[in-house]
Coordinates of C-alpha atoms in Angstrom, one line a residue:
Chain A
M1 CA 64.3 80.5 -53.6
N2 CA 61.8 81.0 -56.4
P3 CA 63.7 82.4 -59.4
D4 CA 61.2 85.2 -60.0
R5 CA 61.6 86.3 -56.4
A6 CA 65.4 86.3 -56.7
V7 CA 65.2 88.3 -60.0
G8 CA 62.7 90.6 -58.3
I9 CA 65.2 91.4 -55.6
L10 CA 67.9 92.2 -58.1
L11 CA 65.5 94.4 -60.0
F12 CA 64.6 96.1 -56.8
L13 CA 68.3 96.9 -56.2
L14 CA 68.6 98.1 -59.8
A15 CA 65.7 100.4 -59.3
V16 CA 67.0 101.8 -56.1
G17 CA 70.5 102.4 -57.5
Y18 CA 69.2 104.0 -60.6
G19 CA 66.8 106.1 -58.6
L20 CA 69.5 107.3 -56.2
E21 CA 71.7 108.2 -59.2
A22 CA 68.8 110.1 -60.7
L23 CA 68.1 112.0 -57.4
G24 CA 71.6 113.4 -57.6
L25 CA 71.0 115.0 -61.0
E26 CA 70.8 118.8 -60.9
A27 CA 70.5 121.2 -63.8
E28 CA 72.2 124.5 -63.6
Y29 CA 69.2 126.2 -65.1
L30 CA 65.8 124.9 -65.6
A31 CA 64.4 125.0 -69.1
D32 CA 61.2 123.1 -68.1
P33 CA 59.4 122.5 -64.9
L34 CA 60.4 118.8 -64.7
G35 CA 64.2 119.0 -65.3
P36 CA 66.5 116.1 -65.9
K37 CA 65.6 113.9 -63.0
A38 CA 61.8 113.6 -63.1
F39 CA 61.6 111.0 -65.9
P40 CA 64.3 108.8 -64.5
L41 CA 62.7 108.9 -61.1
L42 CA 59.4 107.9 -62.7
L43 CA 61.1 104.9 -64.3
A44 CA 62.8 104.0 -61.1
A45 CA 59.3 104.1 -59.3
V46 CA 57.7 101.9 -62.0
L47 CA 60.6 99.4 -61.8
L48 CA 60.4 99.4 -58.0
G49 CA 56.7 98.6 -58.2
L50 CA 57.2 95.8 -60.8
S51 CA 60.1 94.3 -58.7
L52 CA 57.9 94.2 -55.6
L53 CA 55.1 92.5 -57.7
M54 CA 57.6 89.9 -58.8
V55 CA 58.7 89.3 -55.2
A56 CA 55.1 89.2 -53.9
F57 CA 53.6 87.2 -56.7
P58 CA 56.3 85.1 -58.3
G59 CA 55.4 82.8 -61.1
P60 CA 55.6 79.0 -60.7
G61 CA 58.8 78.8 -62.7
A62 CA 61.8 76.6 -62.0
W63 CA 65.4 77.8 -62.2
P64 CA 66.5 77.7 -65.8
G65 CA 69.3 75.3 -66.5
F66 CA 72.6 76.3 -68.1
P67 CA 73.6 72.9 -69.5
A68 CA 76.2 74.4 -71.9
W69 CA 77.7 77.1 -69.6
A70 CA 81.3 75.9 -70.3
R71 CA 80.8 76.1 -74.1
Q72 CA 79.1 79.4 -73.9
G73 CA 81.8 80.7 -71.6
V74 CA 84.5 79.7 -74.1
A75 CA 82.5 81.4 -76.8
L76 CA 82.1 84.6 -74.9
L77 CA 85.8 84.7 -74.0
S78 CA 86.5 84.2 -77.7
F79 CA 84.3 87.2 -78.5
V80 CA 86.3 89.4 -76.2
V81 CA 89.6 88.1 -77.6
Y82 CA 88.2 88.7 -81.1
A83 CA 87.4 92.4 -80.3
Y84 CA 91.1 92.9 -79.4
A85 CA 92.6 90.7 -82.0
L86 CA 90.6 92.0 -85.0
V87 CA 93.0 94.9 -85.9
P88 CA 96.3 93.2 -85.3
L89 CA 95.3 89.8 -86.8
G90 CA 93.2 91.3 -89.6
F91 CA 89.6 90.4 -90.4
V92 CA 90.1 87.3 -92.4
L93 CA 92.5 85.5 -90.0
A94 CA 90.6 86.5 -86.8
S95 CA 87.2 85.5 -88.3
S96 CA 88.5 82.2 -89.7
L97 CA 89.8 81.3 -86.2
E98 CA 86.5 82.5 -84.6
V99 CA 84.3 80.5 -86.9
G100 CA 86.6 77.5 -86.5
L101 CA 86.4 77.6 -82.7
L102 CA 82.7 78.1 -82.6
A103 CA 82.2 75.3 -85.1
R104 CA 84.3 73.1 -83.0
L105 CA 82.2 74.0 -79.9
L106 CA 79.1 73.1 -81.9
G107 CA 80.5 69.6 -82.7
A108 CA 82.2 70.0 -86.1
G109 CA 85.9 69.0 -86.6
W110 CA 88.7 71.6 -86.4
A111 CA 89.7 71.1 -90.0
K112 CA 86.2 71.4 -91.3
G113 CA 85.4 74.4 -89.2
L114 CA 88.6 76.3 -90.0
A115 CA 88.2 75.6 -93.7
A116 CA 84.6 76.8 -93.7
G117 CA 85.6 79.8 -91.6
F118 CA 88.4 80.8 -94.0
A119 CA 86.1 80.5 -97.0
F120 CA 83.4 82.5 -95.3
A121 CA 85.7 85.2 -93.9
L122 CA 87.4 85.6 -97.3
A123 CA 84.1 85.9 -99.1
L124 CA 82.8 88.5 -96.5
Y125 CA 86.1 90.4 -96.8
L126 CA 85.9 90.6 -100.6
T127 CA 82.2 91.5 -100.5
F128 CA 82.7 94.3 -98.0
V129 CA 85.9 95.8 -99.2
F130 CA 85.5 95.5 -102.9
G131 CA 81.8 95.0 -103.4
L132 CA 80.4 97.5 -100.8
G133 CA 83.4 99.7 -100.3
I134 CA 83.4 99.3 -96.5
P135 CA 87.0 99.0 -95.2
L136 CA 87.9 96.1 -92.9
P137 CA 91.2 95.6 -91.1
L138 CA 93.8 93.7 -93.2
G139 CA 96.0 92.9 -90.3
A140 CA 99.2 94.4 -88.9
W141 CA 101.3 91.4 -90.1
W142 CA 100.4 92.1 -93.8
P143 CA 103.5 93.4 -95.6
G144 CA 103.0 97.0 -96.8
Chain B
M1 CA 42.8 111.3 -106.2
D2 CA 45.4 112.6 -104.0
V3 CA 46.5 109.2 -102.8
L4 CA 47.0 108.0 -106.3
T5 CA 49.2 110.9 -107.3
Q6 CA 51.3 110.5 -104.2
L7 CA 51.6 106.7 -104.9
A8 CA 52.7 107.5 -108.4
H9 CA 55.5 109.7 -107.0
G10 CA 56.3 106.8 -104.7
F11 CA 56.6 104.5 -107.7
A12 CA 59.0 107.0 -109.4
V13 CA 61.2 106.6 -106.3
A14 CA 60.8 102.8 -106.0
L15 CA 61.5 102.1 -109.7
T16 CA 64.9 103.7 -109.9
P17 CA 67.5 100.9 -110.6
L18 CA 69.1 101.2 -107.1
N19 CA 65.8 100.9 -105.3
L20 CA 64.6 98.1 -107.5
A21 CA 67.9 96.2 -106.8
L22 CA 67.6 96.9 -103.0
A23 CA 63.9 95.7 -103.0
F24 CA 65.1 92.5 -104.7
A25 CA 68.0 92.1 -102.3
G26 CA 65.6 92.7 -99.3
A27 CA 63.1 90.2 -100.7
F28 CA 65.8 87.6 -101.3
L29 CA 67.6 88.0 -98.0
G30 CA 64.3 88.1 -96.2
T31 CA 63.2 84.8 -97.7
L32 CA 66.5 83.3 -96.8
I33 CA 66.5 84.7 -93.2
G34 CA 62.9 83.6 -92.8
A35 CA 63.6 80.1 -94.2
L36 CA 66.6 79.4 -91.9
P37 CA 65.3 78.5 -88.4
G38 CA 67.2 80.4 -85.8
I39 CA 67.4 83.7 -87.5
G40 CA 64.2 85.7 -87.6
P41 CA 63.4 89.0 -89.2
V42 CA 64.6 91.0 -86.2
N43 CA 68.1 89.6 -86.3
G44 CA 68.2 90.0 -90.1
V45 CA 67.1 93.6 -90.0
A46 CA 69.4 94.4 -87.1
I47 CA 72.5 92.9 -88.8
L48 CA 71.7 94.6 -92.1
I49 CA 71.3 98.2 -90.7
P50 CA 75.0 98.8 -90.2
I51 CA 75.7 97.7 -93.8
A52 CA 73.0 100.0 -95.1
Y53 CA 74.4 102.8 -93.0
A54 CA 78.0 102.2 -94.0
L55 CA 77.0 102.2 -97.6
K56 CA 75.6 105.7 -97.0
L57 CA 72.3 104.8 -98.7
P58 CA 69.7 107.5 -98.8
P59 CA 67.0 106.8 -96.1
E60 CA 64.3 105.7 -98.5
S61 CA 66.6 103.2 -100.1
A62 CA 67.8 101.8 -96.7
L63 CA 64.2 101.5 -95.6
I64 CA 63.2 99.7 -98.8
L65 CA 66.0 97.2 -98.2
L66 CA 65.3 96.7 -94.5
A67 CA 61.5 96.5 -94.9
G68 CA 62.0 94.0 -97.7
V69 CA 63.8 91.8 -95.3
Y70 CA 61.0 92.2 -92.8
Y71 CA 58.1 91.2 -95.0
G72 CA 60.2 88.8 -97.0
A73 CA 60.9 86.8 -93.9
E74 CA 57.2 86.2 -93.5
Y75 CA 57.3 84.4 -96.9
G76 CA 60.4 82.4 -96.1
G77 CA 59.3 81.2 -92.7
R78 CA 56.7 78.8 -94.1
I79 CA 59.3 76.7 -96.1
S80 CA 60.8 74.9 -93.2
S81 CA 57.4 74.8 -91.4
I82 CA 56.0 72.8 -94.2
L83 CA 59.1 70.7 -95.1
L84 CA 60.7 70.1 -91.7
N85 CA 57.9 70.8 -89.2
V86 CA 60.3 73.4 -87.8
P87 CA 59.0 77.0 -88.0
G88 CA 61.5 79.3 -89.8
D89 CA 60.4 82.2 -87.7
A90 CA 57.8 83.1 -85.1
G91 CA 55.1 84.0 -87.6
A92 CA 55.2 80.6 -89.2
V93 CA 54.6 78.4 -86.1
I94 CA 51.0 77.9 -87.0
T95 CA 51.8 76.9 -90.5
T96 CA 53.3 73.7 -89.2
L97 CA 49.9 72.5 -88.0
D98 CA 48.6 71.7 -91.5
G99 CA 51.6 72.4 -93.6
Y100 CA 53.7 69.5 -92.3
P101 CA 50.8 67.0 -92.5
M102 CA 50.3 68.1 -96.2
A103 CA 54.0 67.4 -96.8
Q104 CA 53.7 64.0 -95.2
K105 CA 50.9 63.2 -97.6
G106 CA 53.2 64.0 -100.5
K107 CA 51.7 67.4 -101.1
A108 CA 54.7 69.5 -100.1
G109 CA 54.7 71.3 -103.5
E110 CA 51.1 72.0 -103.3
A111 CA 51.4 73.4 -99.7
L112 CA 54.3 75.6 -100.8
A113 CA 52.5 76.9 -103.8
L114 CA 49.3 77.6 -102.0
S115 CA 51.1 79.3 -99.1
A116 CA 53.1 81.5 -101.5
L117 CA 49.9 82.6 -103.2
S118 CA 48.3 83.2 -99.8
S119 CA 51.3 85.2 -98.7
F120 CA 51.2 87.3 -101.8
I121 CA 47.5 88.0 -101.5
G122 CA 47.8 88.8 -97.8
G123 CA 50.9 90.9 -98.3
T124 CA 49.5 92.9 -101.2
L125 CA 46.1 93.5 -99.6
S126 CA 47.8 94.8 -96.6
V127 CA 49.9 97.2 -98.7
V128 CA 46.6 98.4 -100.2
G129 CA 45.3 98.9 -96.6
L130 CA 48.5 100.7 -95.7
T131 CA 48.1 103.0 -98.8
L132 CA 44.5 103.9 -97.9
F133 CA 44.7 103.9 -94.1
A134 CA 48.0 105.4 -93.3
P135 CA 47.4 108.9 -94.7
L136 CA 44.0 109.0 -92.9
L137 CA 45.6 108.0 -89.6
A138 CA 48.3 110.6 -90.1
Q139 CA 45.8 113.3 -90.7
W140 CA 44.0 112.4 -87.5
A141 CA 47.2 112.1 -85.5
I142 CA 48.4 115.5 -86.6
R143 CA 46.2 116.9 -83.8
F144 CA 48.1 114.9 -81.2
G145 CA 49.8 117.1 -78.6
P146 CA 52.6 116.0 -76.3
A147 CA 50.2 114.7 -73.7
E148 CA 48.4 112.5 -76.3
Y149 CA 51.8 111.2 -77.5
F150 CA 52.9 110.3 -74.1
A151 CA 49.6 108.4 -73.5
L152 CA 50.0 106.7 -76.9
M153 CA 53.4 105.4 -76.0
V154 CA 52.2 104.1 -72.7
F155 CA 49.4 102.4 -74.6
A156 CA 52.0 100.8 -76.9
F157 CA 54.0 99.5 -74.0
T158 CA 50.9 98.0 -72.2
T159 CA 49.6 96.2 -75.3
L160 CA 53.0 94.8 -76.0
A161 CA 53.3 93.8 -72.4
S162 CA 50.0 92.0 -72.4
L163 CA 50.7 90.1 -75.6
A164 CA 54.5 89.7 -75.8
G165 CA 55.0 87.1 -73.2
R166 CA 53.5 85.0 -70.4
S167 CA 54.1 87.6 -67.7
P168 CA 53.0 91.2 -68.3
V169 CA 55.1 92.2 -65.3
K170 CA 58.2 90.9 -66.9
A171 CA 57.3 92.5 -70.2
L172 CA 56.8 95.9 -68.6
A173 CA 60.1 95.5 -66.7
S174 CA 61.7 94.8 -70.0
S175 CA 60.4 98.0 -71.5
V176 CA 61.6 99.9 -68.4
F177 CA 65.1 98.4 -69.1
G178 CA 65.0 100.0 -72.6
L179 CA 63.7 103.3 -71.3
M180 CA 66.4 103.4 -68.7
L181 CA 69.1 102.7 -71.3
A182 CA 67.6 105.5 -73.4
T183 CA 68.2 108.0 -70.5
V184 CA 72.0 107.4 -70.7
G185 CA 73.8 110.4 -72.2
L186 CA 73.4 114.2 -72.2
D187 CA 69.9 115.2 -71.1
P188 CA 68.2 116.8 -74.2
G189 CA 66.5 119.5 -72.0
S190 CA 69.3 120.8 -69.9
G191 CA 72.6 119.3 -71.2
V192 CA 73.4 117.5 -67.9
P193 CA 75.2 114.2 -68.4
R194 CA 73.1 111.4 -67.0
F195 CA 74.2 107.8 -66.0
T196 CA 77.4 108.2 -67.9
F197 CA 79.7 107.5 -65.0
G198 CA 82.2 110.0 -66.3
Q199 CA 82.6 108.1 -69.6
L200 CA 82.8 110.5 -72.5
K201 CA 81.9 107.7 -74.9
L202 CA 78.5 107.6 -73.3
Y203 CA 77.7 111.3 -73.6
D204 CA 76.0 110.7 -77.0
G205 CA 73.9 108.0 -75.5
V206 CA 73.9 104.3 -76.1
D207 CA 74.2 103.3 -79.7
F208 CA 70.8 101.8 -80.7
L209 CA 72.3 99.5 -83.3
I210 CA 74.8 97.8 -81.0
V211 CA 72.1 97.1 -78.5
A212 CA 69.8 95.8 -81.2
I213 CA 72.4 93.4 -82.6
G214 CA 73.6 92.3 -79.2
L215 CA 70.2 91.8 -77.7
F216 CA 68.8 89.8 -80.6
A217 CA 71.7 88.2 -82.6
I218 CA 74.3 87.6 -79.9
S219 CA 71.8 86.3 -77.4
E220 CA 70.4 84.0 -80.2
V221 CA 73.9 82.7 -80.8
L222 CA 74.2 81.9 -77.1
V223 CA 70.9 80.1 -77.1
L224 CA 71.9 78.1 -80.2
M225 CA 75.2 77.2 -78.4
E226 CA 73.2 75.1 -76.0
Q227 CA 72.9 72.3 -78.5
T228 CA 75.6 70.6 -80.6
F229 CA 74.8 69.8 -84.2
L230 CA 76.7 66.8 -85.4
G231 CA 74.4 65.6 -88.2
R232 CA 73.7 67.7 -91.2
G233 CA 70.2 68.5 -92.3
G234 CA 69.2 66.4 -95.2
A235 CA 68.7 68.3 -98.5
I236 CA 65.1 68.3 -99.4
R237 CA 64.1 68.2 -103.0
V238 CA 60.9 69.9 -104.0
E239 CA 59.7 68.8 -107.4
T240 CA 56.7 70.7 -108.7
T241 CA 55.2 73.6 -106.9
L242 CA 51.8 73.9 -108.3
V243 CA 48.4 74.1 -106.8
S244 CA 45.2 73.2 -108.6
L245 CA 42.7 76.0 -109.3
K246 CA 40.1 74.0 -107.4
T247 CA 42.1 73.9 -104.1
F248 CA 43.1 77.6 -104.5
L249 CA 39.4 78.6 -105.0
A250 CA 38.4 76.5 -102.0
S251 CA 40.9 78.4 -99.9
L252 CA 40.2 81.8 -101.3
W253 CA 37.8 82.9 -98.5
S254 CA 40.2 81.7 -95.9
I255 CA 42.9 83.7 -97.5
L256 CA 40.8 86.9 -97.6
R257 CA 39.6 86.5 -94.0
G258 CA 43.2 85.8 -92.9
A259 CA 44.4 88.9 -94.7
A260 CA 41.8 91.1 -93.1
I261 CA 42.5 89.7 -89.6
G262 CA 46.2 89.9 -90.1
F263 CA 46.1 93.6 -91.2
F264 CA 44.1 94.8 -88.3
I265 CA 46.1 92.8 -85.8
G266 CA 49.2 94.1 -87.3
V267 CA 48.0 97.7 -86.9
L268 CA 47.5 97.2 -83.2
P269 CA 50.5 98.0 -81.2
G270 CA 52.1 95.0 -79.7
A271 CA 50.5 92.3 -81.7
G272 CA 52.5 91.0 -84.7
A273 CA 52.7 88.2 -87.2
S274 CA 52.7 85.3 -84.7
I275 CA 49.5 86.4 -83.0
A276 CA 47.8 87.3 -86.3
S277 CA 48.4 83.9 -87.8
A278 CA 47.2 82.1 -84.6
I279 CA 44.0 84.1 -84.6
A280 CA 43.4 83.6 -88.3
Y281 CA 43.9 79.8 -87.9
T282 CA 41.5 79.5 -84.9
T283 CA 38.9 81.7 -86.7
E284 CA 39.1 79.4 -89.8
K285 CA 38.9 76.3 -87.6
R286 CA 35.7 77.6 -86.0
L287 CA 34.1 78.8 -89.3
V288 CA 34.9 76.2 -91.9
D289 CA 36.3 73.1 -90.3
R290 CA 33.1 71.0 -90.5
E291 CA 34.8 67.7 -91.3
G292 CA 37.5 68.1 -88.6
T293 CA 40.2 68.0 -91.2
F294 CA 42.2 70.9 -89.7
G295 CA 45.5 69.7 -88.3
Q296 CA 45.5 66.8 -90.7
G297 CA 46.7 68.7 -93.8
D298 CA 43.8 70.9 -94.7
P299 CA 45.0 73.4 -97.3
R300 CA 42.8 76.2 -95.7
G301 CA 44.8 75.7 -92.5
V302 CA 47.9 76.6 -94.4
A303 CA 46.4 79.4 -96.5
A304 CA 44.8 81.5 -93.7
P305 CA 47.8 81.8 -91.3
E306 CA 50.2 82.6 -94.2
A307 CA 47.9 85.3 -95.5
A308 CA 47.6 86.6 -92.0
N309 CA 51.3 86.8 -91.1
N310 CA 52.1 88.6 -94.3
A311 CA 49.2 91.0 -93.9
A312 CA 50.3 91.7 -90.3
A313 CA 53.8 92.7 -91.5
G314 CA 52.2 95.4 -93.7
G315 CA 49.7 96.4 -91.0
A316 CA 52.5 96.9 -88.5
M317 CA 54.0 99.5 -90.8
V318 CA 50.9 101.7 -90.2
P319 CA 51.5 102.8 -86.6
M320 CA 55.3 102.9 -87.1
L321 CA 55.1 105.3 -90.1
T322 CA 52.1 107.5 -89.1
L323 CA 52.5 107.7 -85.4
G324 CA 56.2 107.0 -85.0
V325 CA 55.1 104.3 -82.5
P326 CA 56.0 100.8 -83.6
G327 CA 54.0 97.9 -82.3
S328 CA 56.6 95.1 -82.5
G329 CA 60.2 94.3 -82.0
T330 CA 61.0 94.3 -85.7
T331 CA 59.2 97.6 -86.5
A332 CA 60.9 99.1 -83.4
V333 CA 64.3 98.1 -85.0
L334 CA 63.1 99.6 -88.3
L335 CA 62.1 102.8 -86.5
G336 CA 65.5 103.0 -84.8
A337 CA 67.1 102.6 -88.2
L338 CA 65.1 105.5 -89.6
M339 CA 66.1 107.7 -86.7
M340 CA 69.8 106.8 -87.5
F341 CA 69.1 108.2 -91.0
N342 CA 67.7 111.3 -89.5
V343 CA 64.1 110.6 -90.5
T344 CA 61.5 110.9 -87.7
P345 CA 58.4 109.0 -88.5
G346 CA 55.1 110.5 -87.3
P347 CA 52.1 112.3 -88.8
L348 CA 54.3 114.9 -90.4
I349 CA 56.3 112.4 -92.4
F350 CA 53.7 112.4 -95.2
Q351 CA 54.3 116.1 -95.7
N352 CA 58.0 116.4 -94.8
R353 CA 59.5 113.2 -96.3
P354 CA 56.9 111.9 -98.9
E355 CA 59.7 110.3 -100.9
V356 CA 60.5 108.0 -97.9
V357 CA 56.9 106.9 -97.0
W358 CA 55.5 106.7 -100.5
G359 CA 58.8 105.2 -101.9
L360 CA 58.5 102.5 -99.3
I361 CA 54.8 101.8 -99.9
A362 CA 55.3 101.6 -103.7
S363 CA 58.3 99.3 -103.1
M364 CA 56.2 97.0 -101.1
Y365 CA 53.9 96.4 -104.0
I366 CA 56.9 95.6 -106.2
G367 CA 58.6 93.6 -103.4
N368 CA 55.6 91.3 -103.0
L369 CA 55.6 90.5 -106.7
M370 CA 59.3 89.7 -106.5
L371 CA 58.6 87.5 -103.5
L372 CA 55.9 85.6 -105.3
V373 CA 58.5 84.8 -108.1
L374 CA 61.2 83.9 -105.5
N375 CA 58.8 81.7 -103.6
L376 CA 57.0 79.9 -106.4
P377 CA 59.4 78.7 -109.1
L378 CA 62.5 79.2 -107.0
V379 CA 61.4 77.7 -103.8
G380 CA 63.5 74.6 -104.4
V381 CA 66.7 76.8 -104.1
F382 CA 65.6 77.9 -100.6
A383 CA 64.6 74.4 -99.6
R384 CA 68.1 73.3 -100.4
I385 CA 69.6 76.1 -98.3
L386 CA 67.9 74.5 -95.3
A387 CA 70.6 71.9 -95.5
I388 CA 73.3 74.4 -94.4
P389 CA 74.6 72.7 -91.2
R390 CA 74.1 74.5 -87.9
W391 CA 77.7 74.3 -86.9
F392 CA 78.4 76.7 -89.7
L393 CA 75.2 78.8 -89.5
V394 CA 75.7 79.9 -85.8
P395 CA 79.3 81.1 -86.2
A396 CA 78.3 82.8 -89.4
I397 CA 75.6 84.8 -87.6
A398 CA 78.2 85.8 -84.9
T399 CA 80.7 86.9 -87.5
L400 CA 78.1 88.9 -89.4
S401 CA 77.2 90.7 -86.2
F402 CA 80.8 91.5 -85.5
V403 CA 81.4 92.9 -89.0
G404 CA 78.2 95.0 -88.9
V405 CA 78.9 96.6 -85.5
Y406 CA 82.6 97.1 -86.4
A407 CA 81.8 98.7 -89.8
V408 CA 79.9 101.5 -88.1
N409 CA 82.5 103.0 -85.8
N410 CA 85.6 100.8 -86.2
S411 CA 85.7 100.4 -82.5
A412 CA 86.7 97.4 -80.4
F413 CA 84.7 98.9 -77.4
D414 CA 81.5 98.5 -79.5
L415 CA 82.2 94.8 -79.9
L416 CA 82.7 94.3 -76.2
F417 CA 79.6 96.3 -75.4
M418 CA 77.6 94.3 -77.9
T419 CA 78.8 91.1 -76.3
G420 CA 77.8 92.4 -72.9
I421 CA 74.3 93.3 -74.1
G422 CA 74.2 89.8 -75.7
V423 CA 74.8 88.2 -72.3
W424 CA 72.1 90.4 -70.8
G425 CA 69.6 89.4 -73.5
Y426 CA 70.5 85.8 -73.0
L427 CA 69.8 86.0 -69.3
M428 CA 66.5 87.9 -70.0
R429 CA 65.4 85.0 -72.2
K430 CA 66.4 82.4 -69.7
F431 CA 64.4 84.1 -67.0
G432 CA 61.3 84.7 -69.2
F433 CA 61.7 88.4 -70.1
P434 CA 60.6 89.2 -73.7
L435 CA 63.2 91.2 -75.7
A436 CA 60.9 93.2 -78.0
P437 CA 59.7 95.6 -75.2
M438 CA 63.3 96.5 -74.3
I439 CA 64.1 97.5 -77.8
L440 CA 60.9 99.5 -78.1
G441 CA 61.7 101.2 -74.8
L442 CA 65.2 102.1 -76.1
V443 CA 63.8 103.5 -79.4
L444 CA 61.0 105.5 -77.8
G445 CA 62.7 106.6 -74.5
R446 CA 63.9 110.0 -75.7
L447 CA 60.7 110.8 -77.4
M448 CA 58.6 109.8 -74.4
E449 CA 60.6 112.0 -72.1
V450 CA 60.6 114.9 -74.4
N451 CA 56.8 114.7 -74.8
L452 CA 56.3 114.4 -71.1
R453 CA 58.4 117.4 -70.4
R454 CA 56.8 119.4 -73.2
A455 CA 53.3 118.6 -71.8
L456 CA 54.3 119.7 -68.3
A457 CA 56.0 122.8 -69.7
I458 CA 52.7 123.8 -71.3
S459 CA 50.7 123.1 -68.2
G460 CA 53.2 124.8 -65.9
G461 CA 54.0 121.6 -64.0
D462 CA 50.4 120.4 -63.6
W463 CA 50.4 116.6 -64.2
G464 CA 46.6 116.8 -64.9
I465 CA 47.4 117.8 -68.5
L466 CA 48.2 114.2 -69.3
F467 CA 44.6 113.2 -68.7
S468 CA 42.8 116.3 -69.9
S469 CA 41.9 115.8 -73.5
P470 CA 39.4 113.3 -74.7
I471 CA 41.9 111.5 -76.9
A472 CA 44.3 111.2 -74.1
K473 CA 41.6 109.9 -71.8
V474 CA 40.6 107.2 -74.3
L475 CA 44.3 106.2 -74.7
W476 CA 44.8 105.9 -71.0
I477 CA 41.6 103.8 -70.7
L478 CA 42.8 101.5 -73.6
A479 CA 46.2 101.2 -71.9
L480 CA 44.6 100.0 -68.6
L481 CA 42.2 97.7 -70.5
S482 CA 45.0 96.1 -72.5
L483 CA 47.0 95.5 -69.3
F484 CA 44.1 93.5 -67.7
F485 CA 43.2 91.9 -71.0
P486 CA 45.1 88.6 -70.5
W487 CA 43.6 88.3 -67.0
L488 CA 40.1 89.0 -68.3
V489 CA 40.5 86.4 -71.1
G490 CA 41.8 83.9 -68.5
R491 CA 38.7 84.5 -66.3
L492 CA 36.3 84.2 -69.3
A493 CA 38.0 81.0 -70.4
K494 CA 37.6 79.6 -66.9
A495 CA 34.0 80.7 -66.6
R496 CA 33.1 78.6 -69.7

């Protein structure tokens, strides 16, 4: 199937879902003639029209390739882990590992990436905490 | 002269040590961000907002810093265009056409010097334009009622849609995504929670900043992950950056025409630096390219687009400040930043917050001077920065995004949300949806709905009020015209 057509169908579903959710909105008192649902319904209608246009008149486009999906997947997973590990590990350690991993994914060696990551993370930490006065987590393992 | 007194007050704001330092920091970081391919002004501004916010800067100081990054990036973009044939940002794509051939002929220093001067002249003239034009536009727009505002915002979306990407349908869909995201949270009119799915976190709405950083910076990281970068960019040495008076004078008219074109295109909603530089280049090619030297290292082919993209950055400030309706992705992010600082741009800003507008305008005169110094004698420093390997640059952008988002609320949820938006933005790019309309929709969504509801409250529910006044009618017609503009141009091009 043409990619525009497939995306159009998804957007059609999004518009319908969003519109149905909007239909259910009721205000207890009405401060204005439109109320909370008119604008969302208008948006749903516009998106519905646009999605139908995409299905009816799709562009000539080919499906985009995802040549690096594995690398990107690992990177995304590391972002999620980073979000949870930031406080227990502390900013400097978590960021050094993150930079090291991403650098490795981009073709640099582990040692080079981790070293650059540590230098960068330390510099950022010092700049933020002592230069700008913005606190960053030190890590649960840090004594004291 | 009223404008001059106001401007003098602005200089009093801009010349305080803090604001001078911030203008310099903005100019420096802007040049850097512009010079590095891969991070454009939008990413740079988005990543710096949380820092400005966490520092509790006053709004005018924050805006001076962020705007400095914006127009500074238009200076920096030319460096890698000329030296590497790789545009540093979207506004500098055209500069490669004659800039790189000049460098190949051994005239890299001349190209850099001439383009820095062109950038300075274009940038400064557009600030003069902003000084004179913005108060007038604000005075005129003060008569806008809610119906006119609604029509104006529709106009902004349609021009952006017709110019932002290949498909106006996809660009409009992108703006609807942003508008939909803006409806999440408590309804401003009735207090009903909308699209929150019972999540208390979402009652305040979606955090603009997290969306901006996720959409631009994280999606950019994902795009950059598609390649591996084993080699390191070679360091480039730039010896002398001088341009002869003769070459400069020969390009002067091209610079001035480029500046005028850039300013007016910048003022138009939807059209930014990249379109301005392209139109300036084609205009010069038609007007002065008699020997067919354009594309082979003609200095005028470097001067005109560089004057235009810097002038466009100043011009784009006009609608953002005076109407509260930005015309591009970066000015939308700037507007979102101002709203975070509780400043609402619009015609009243000149009366209510003169220190913010005039402080900004004055700082832009100073910033352009600083940028001239940074980009003439010190251009070699930035040229050497181009040698930073990509395997370090990409993780560095990711880490800076994390720190920025984390610094605002200290929340892990925000980091996950930002990552999610980043994936969404990446998919949008892959399927040909432009990102700028979405951020514009998110920034304008609330305002658009409030104005629509106000208009219909005035008319007692009659939708006809949206089309009743002459100004509103003109805006609706312009919106329709802009939507069919690409199609019309296509037909005309075929007819030839």
